[in-house]
């Protein structure tokens, strides 16, 4: 069986696939975060859009999200920390690092994401992130919200891959 891209150590069929296919709702903010990462890795962009909180869906560029997912090789997901976000909670925060490769460059997308539960279902609400490339010095330039997105779309980072 195929291992889940979210690095949980579980098989995809027993981990993120039931959430991505709609058979189940993610029970926690972390489970939703992991399934969203897996959706990027599996090019399941409709799931990415559907799991954004309604108020923010118009800010998601499906075309650019799809391009980023397809042009990247998703290497690793590391959950740095979680705050709240359990089944009984109404909100939660997940800090993570996602490594991906584009061409010969490996990037680390480091994000602190906020999640909210609406009608018993978890949604991605917003994220603060930075992107650095592997091999860069310790004072590597971080991508700011108004900087060009490293995915090559030509858009500002805040309107592209930041969320």
PDB file of C-alpha atoms in Angstrom:
ATOM      1  CA  UNK A   1       0.000   0.000   0.000  1.00  0.00           C
ATOM      2  CA  UNK A   2       1.011   3.555  -0.675  1.00  0.00           C
ATOM      3  CA  UNK A   3       2.313   5.608   2.277  1.00  0.00           C
ATOM      4  CA  UNK A   4       0.463   8.846   2.947  1.00  0.00           C
ATOM      5  CA  UNK A   5       2.256  11.956   1.634  1.00  0.00           C
ATOM      6  CA  UNK A   6       1.590  13.731   4.967  1.00  0.00           C
ATOM      7  CA  UNK A   7       4.421  11.753   6.615  1.00  0.00           C
ATOM      8  CA  UNK A   8       2.162  10.273   9.304  1.00  0.00           C
ATOM      9  CA  UNK A   9       3.610   6.814   8.657  1.00  0.00           C
ATOM     10  CA  UNK A  10       0.129   5.505   7.826  1.00  0.00           C
ATOM     11  CA  UNK A  11      -1.128   4.242   4.482  1.00  0.00           C
ATOM     12  CA  UNK A  12      -2.818   6.865   2.310  1.00  0.00           C
ATOM     13  CA  UNK A  13      -6.090   4.867   2.263  1.00  0.00           C
ATOM     14  CA  UNK A  14      -6.191   4.900   6.084  1.00  0.00           C
ATOM     15  CA  UNK A  15      -4.966   8.458   6.576  1.00  0.00           C
ATOM     16  CA  UNK A  16      -5.787  11.429   4.327  1.00  0.00           C
ATOM     17  CA  UNK A  17      -7.636   9.794   1.432  1.00  0.00           C
ATOM     18  CA  UNK A  18     -11.011   9.499   3.256  1.00  0.00           C
ATOM     19  CA  UNK A  19     -10.933  13.267   3.921  1.00  0.00           C
ATOM     20  CA  UNK A  20      -9.836  14.221   0.409  1.00  0.00           C
ATOM     21  CA  UNK A  21     -12.491  11.990  -1.209  1.00  0.00           C
ATOM     22  CA  UNK A  22     -15.204  13.315   1.114  1.00  0.00           C
ATOM     23  CA  UNK A  23     -15.919   9.997   2.809  1.00  0.00           C
ATOM     24  CA  UNK A  24     -15.062  11.577   6.188  1.00  0.00           C
ATOM     25  CA  UNK A  25     -14.467  15.035   7.631  1.00  0.00           C
ATOM     26  CA  UNK A  26     -11.109  15.704   9.240  1.00  0.00           C
ATOM     27  CA  UNK A  27     -11.679  15.400  13.004  1.00  0.00           C
ATOM     28  CA  UNK A  28      -8.967  17.875  14.049  1.00  0.00           C
ATOM     29  CA  UNK A  29      -7.188  20.945  12.696  1.00  0.00           C
ATOM     30  CA  UNK A  30      -3.979  18.913  12.357  1.00  0.00           C
ATOM     31  CA  UNK A  31      -5.776  16.183  10.395  1.00  0.00           C
ATOM     32  CA  UNK A  32      -7.122  18.869   8.050  1.00  0.00           C
ATOM     33  CA  UNK A  33      -3.646  20.394   7.711  1.00  0.00           C
ATOM     34  CA  UNK A  34      -2.135  17.001   6.875  1.00  0.00           C
ATOM     35  CA  UNK A  35      -4.868  16.245   4.357  1.00  0.00           C
ATOM     36  CA  UNK A  36      -4.383  19.620   2.670  1.00  0.00           C
ATOM     37  CA  UNK A  37      -0.658  18.885   2.301  1.00  0.00           C
ATOM     38  CA  UNK A  38      -1.533  15.468   0.845  1.00  0.00           C
ATOM     39  CA  UNK A  39      -3.981  17.153  -1.512  1.00  0.00           C
ATOM     40  CA  UNK A  40      -1.162  19.338  -2.839  1.00  0.00           C
ATOM     41  CA  UNK A  41       1.019  16.253  -3.282  1.00  0.00           C
ATOM     42  CA  UNK A  42      -1.789  14.349  -5.046  1.00  0.00           C
ATOM     43  CA  UNK A  43      -2.937  17.388  -7.106  1.00  0.00           C
ATOM     44  CA  UNK A  44      -6.404  17.351  -5.504  1.00  0.00           C
ATOM     45  CA  UNK A  45      -6.889  21.092  -5.848  1.00  0.00           C
ATOM     46  CA  UNK A  46     -10.680  21.024  -5.465  1.00  0.00           C
ATOM     47  CA  UNK A  47     -10.109  19.813  -1.900  1.00  0.00           C
ATOM     48  CA  UNK A  48      -7.753  22.714  -1.195  1.00  0.00           C
ATOM     49  CA  UNK A  49     -10.406  25.170  -2.328  1.00  0.00           C
ATOM     50  CA  UNK A  50     -13.250  23.366  -0.527  1.00  0.00           C
ATOM     51  CA  UNK A  51     -11.381  23.360   2.785  1.00  0.00           C
ATOM     52  CA  UNK A  52     -10.760  27.124   2.772  1.00  0.00           C
ATOM     53  CA  UNK A  53     -13.164  28.986   5.026  1.00  0.00           C
ATOM     54  CA  UNK A  54     -15.971  30.414   2.887  1.00  0.00           C
ATOM     55  CA  UNK A  55     -15.007  34.054   3.433  1.00  0.00           C
ATOM     56  CA  UNK A  56     -11.579  33.428   1.890  1.00  0.00           C
ATOM     57  CA  UNK A  57     -12.423  31.167  -1.071  1.00  0.00           C
ATOM     58  CA  UNK A  58     -12.604  34.083  -3.500  1.00  0.00           C
ATOM     59  CA  UNK A  59      -8.982  34.871  -2.632  1.00  0.00           C
ATOM     60  CA  UNK A  60      -7.817  31.421  -3.756  1.00  0.00           C
ATOM     61  CA  UNK A  61      -6.491  31.226  -7.300  1.00  0.00           C
ATOM     62  CA  UNK A  62      -7.349  27.663  -8.288  1.00  0.00           C
ATOM     63  CA  UNK A  63      -5.199  27.938 -11.422  1.00  0.00           C
ATOM     64  CA  UNK A  64      -2.110  29.160  -9.548  1.00  0.00           C
ATOM     65  CA  UNK A  65      -2.619  26.644  -6.743  1.00  0.00           C
ATOM     66  CA  UNK A  66      -2.850  23.857  -9.305  1.00  0.00           C
ATOM     67  CA  UNK A  67       0.253  25.109 -11.101  1.00  0.00           C
ATOM     68  CA  UNK A  68       2.241  25.214  -7.843  1.00  0.00           C
ATOM     69  CA  UNK A  69       1.100  21.706  -6.889  1.00  0.00           C
ATOM     70  CA  UNK A  70       1.879  20.238 -10.305  1.00  0.00           C
ATOM     71  CA  UNK A  71       5.267  21.923 -10.679  1.00  0.00           C
ATOM     72  CA  UNK A  72       6.430  20.829  -7.235  1.00  0.00           C
ATOM     73  CA  UNK A  73       7.707  17.534  -5.930  1.00  0.00           C
ATOM     74  CA  UNK A  74       6.367  17.331  -2.387  1.00  0.00           C
ATOM     75  CA  UNK A  75       9.115  15.940  -0.181  1.00  0.00           C
ATOM     76  CA  UNK A  76       8.201  16.192   3.472  1.00  0.00           C
ATOM     77  CA  UNK A  77       5.759  17.578   6.006  1.00  0.00           C
ATOM     78  CA  UNK A  78       6.841  18.354   9.552  1.00  0.00           C
ATOM     79  CA  UNK A  79       4.298  19.441  12.148  1.00  0.00           C
ATOM     80  CA  UNK A  80       6.164  21.868  14.412  1.00  0.00           C
ATOM     81  CA  UNK A  81       3.369  22.513  16.916  1.00  0.00           C
ATOM     82  CA  UNK A  82      -0.379  22.540  17.428  1.00  0.00           C
ATOM     83  CA  UNK A  83      -2.530  24.651  19.729  1.00  0.00           C
ATOM     84  CA  UNK A  84      -6.106  23.596  20.338  1.00  0.00           C
ATOM     85  CA  UNK A  85      -7.741  22.251  17.193  1.00  0.00           C
ATOM     86  CA  UNK A  86      -9.026  19.065  18.810  1.00  0.00           C
ATOM     87  CA  UNK A  87     -12.446  17.561  18.166  1.00  0.00           C
ATOM     88  CA  UNK A  88     -14.120  19.568  20.971  1.00  0.00           C
ATOM     89  CA  UNK A  89     -12.463  22.881  19.976  1.00  0.00           C
ATOM     90  CA  UNK A  90     -13.848  25.558  17.661  1.00  0.00           C
ATOM     91  CA  UNK A  91     -10.466  26.865  16.495  1.00  0.00           C
ATOM     92  CA  UNK A  92      -6.885  25.754  16.326  1.00  0.00           C
ATOM     93  CA  UNK A  93      -3.405  26.659  15.142  1.00  0.00           C
ATOM     94  CA  UNK A  94      -0.967  24.358  13.378  1.00  0.00           C
ATOM     95  CA  UNK A  95       2.624  25.365  12.676  1.00  0.00           C
ATOM     96  CA  UNK A  96       4.295  23.283   9.985  1.00  0.00           C
ATOM     97  CA  UNK A  97       7.162  23.076   7.527  1.00  0.00           C
ATOM     98  CA  UNK A  98       6.534  21.644   4.082  1.00  0.00           C
ATOM     99  CA  UNK A  99       9.504  20.846   1.855  1.00  0.00           C
ATOM    100  CA  UNK A 100       9.058  20.766  -1.885  1.00  0.00           C
ATOM    101  CA  UNK A 101      11.295  20.828  -4.924  1.00  0.00           C
ATOM    102  CA  UNK A 102      10.968  22.853  -8.099  1.00  0.00           C
ATOM    103  CA  UNK A 103      13.646  22.150 -10.650  1.00  0.00           C
ATOM    104  CA  UNK A 104      16.950  21.851  -8.802  1.00  0.00           C
ATOM    105  CA  UNK A 105      15.863  23.989  -5.840  1.00  0.00           C
ATOM    106  CA  UNK A 106      14.384  22.660  -2.600  1.00  0.00           C
ATOM    107  CA  UNK A 107      12.166  25.085  -0.713  1.00  0.00           C
ATOM    108  CA  UNK A 108      10.850  25.055   2.833  1.00  0.00           C
ATOM    109  CA  UNK A 109       7.407  26.590   3.266  1.00  0.00           C
ATOM    110  CA  UNK A 110       7.120  27.428   6.991  1.00  0.00           C
ATOM    111  CA  UNK A 111       3.626  28.437   8.039  1.00  0.00           C
ATOM    112  CA  UNK A 112       1.503  29.090  11.083  1.00  0.00           C
ATOM    113  CA  UNK A 113      -2.059  28.290  10.015  1.00  0.00           C
ATOM    114  CA  UNK A 114      -5.276  29.139  11.781  1.00  0.00           C
ATOM    115  CA  UNK A 115      -8.236  26.809  11.469  1.00  0.00           C
ATOM    116  CA  UNK A 116     -11.883  27.317  12.416  1.00  0.00           C
ATOM    117  CA  UNK A 117     -14.757  24.915  12.809  1.00  0.00           C
ATOM    118  CA  UNK A 118     -18.046  25.846  11.156  1.00  0.00           C
ATOM    119  CA  UNK A 119     -21.104  23.615  11.469  1.00  0.00           C
ATOM    120  CA  UNK A 120     -18.911  20.900  12.960  1.00  0.00           C
ATOM    121  CA  UNK A 121     -16.394  20.902  10.094  1.00  0.00           C
ATOM    122  CA  UNK A 122     -12.798  22.191  10.120  1.00  0.00           C
ATOM    123  CA  UNK A 123     -11.651  24.820   7.593  1.00  0.00           C
ATOM    124  CA  UNK A 124      -8.373  26.601   6.879  1.00  0.00           C
ATOM    125  CA  UNK A 125      -8.911  30.244   7.904  1.00  0.00           C
ATOM    126  CA  UNK A 126      -5.573  31.998   7.370  1.00  0.00           C
ATOM    127  CA  UNK A 127      -1.848  31.506   7.432  1.00  0.00           C
ATOM    128  CA  UNK A 128       1.359  33.437   8.008  1.00  0.00           C
ATOM    129  CA  UNK A 129       4.240  31.954   6.093  1.00  0.00           C
ATOM    130  CA  UNK A 130       7.741  32.305   4.779  1.00  0.00           C
ATOM    131  CA  UNK A 131       9.610  30.387   2.113  1.00  0.00           C
ATOM    132  CA  UNK A 132      13.326  29.729   2.065  1.00  0.00           C
ATOM    133  CA  UNK A 133      15.416  27.697  -0.330  1.00  0.00           C
ATOM    134  CA  UNK A 134      17.755  24.903   0.719  1.00  0.00           C
ATOM    135  CA  UNK A 135      21.434  25.661   0.623  1.00  0.00           C
ATOM    136  CA  UNK A 136      20.824  29.301   1.384  1.00  0.00           C
ATOM    137  CA  UNK A 137      22.854  30.906   4.126  1.00  0.00           C
ATOM    138  CA  UNK A 138      21.412  31.240   7.615  1.00  0.00           C
ATOM    139  CA  UNK A 139      20.449  34.817   6.787  1.00  0.00           C
ATOM    140  CA  UNK A 140      18.435  33.654   3.775  1.00  0.00           C
ATOM    141  CA  UNK A 141      15.909  36.093   2.477  1.00  0.00           C
ATOM    142  CA  UNK A 142      12.402  35.167   3.484  1.00  0.00           C
ATOM    143  CA  UNK A 143       9.563  35.752   1.079  1.00  0.00           C
ATOM    144  CA  UNK A 144       7.344  38.575   2.294  1.00  0.00           C
ATOM    145  CA  UNK A 145       3.636  38.851   1.554  1.00  0.00           C
ATOM    146  CA  UNK A 146       4.216  41.531  -1.097  1.00  0.00           C
ATOM    147  CA  UNK A 147       7.256  39.860  -2.703  1.00  0.00           C
ATOM    148  CA  UNK A 148       6.995  37.900  -5.967  1.00  0.00           C
ATOM    149  CA  UNK A 149       5.912  34.318  -5.299  1.00  0.00           C
ATOM    150  CA  UNK A 150       8.751  31.761  -5.603  1.00  0.00           C
ATOM    151  CA  UNK A 151       6.471  29.428  -7.591  1.00  0.00           C
ATOM    152  CA  UNK A 152       7.069  31.636 -10.629  1.00  0.00           C
ATOM    153  CA  UNK A 153       3.482  32.768 -11.159  1.00  0.00           C
ATOM    154  CA  UNK A 154       4.415  36.434 -11.314  1.00  0.00           C
ATOM    155  CA  UNK A 155       1.863  37.220  -8.602  1.00  0.00           C
ATOM    156  CA  UNK A 156       2.548  38.603  -5.150  1.00  0.00           C
ATOM    157  CA  UNK A 157       3.160  35.859  -2.593  1.00  0.00           C
ATOM    158  CA  UNK A 158       0.073  36.881  -0.572  1.00  0.00           C
ATOM    159  CA  UNK A 159      -2.170  36.397  -3.641  1.00  0.00           C
ATOM    160  CA  UNK A 160      -0.605  33.090  -4.610  1.00  0.00           C
ATOM    161  CA  UNK A 161       1.061  30.408  -2.486  1.00  0.00           C
ATOM    162  CA  UNK A 162       0.799  32.002   0.953  1.00  0.00           C
ATOM    163  CA  UNK A 163      -2.521  30.461   1.782  1.00  0.00           C
TER     164      UNK A 163
END
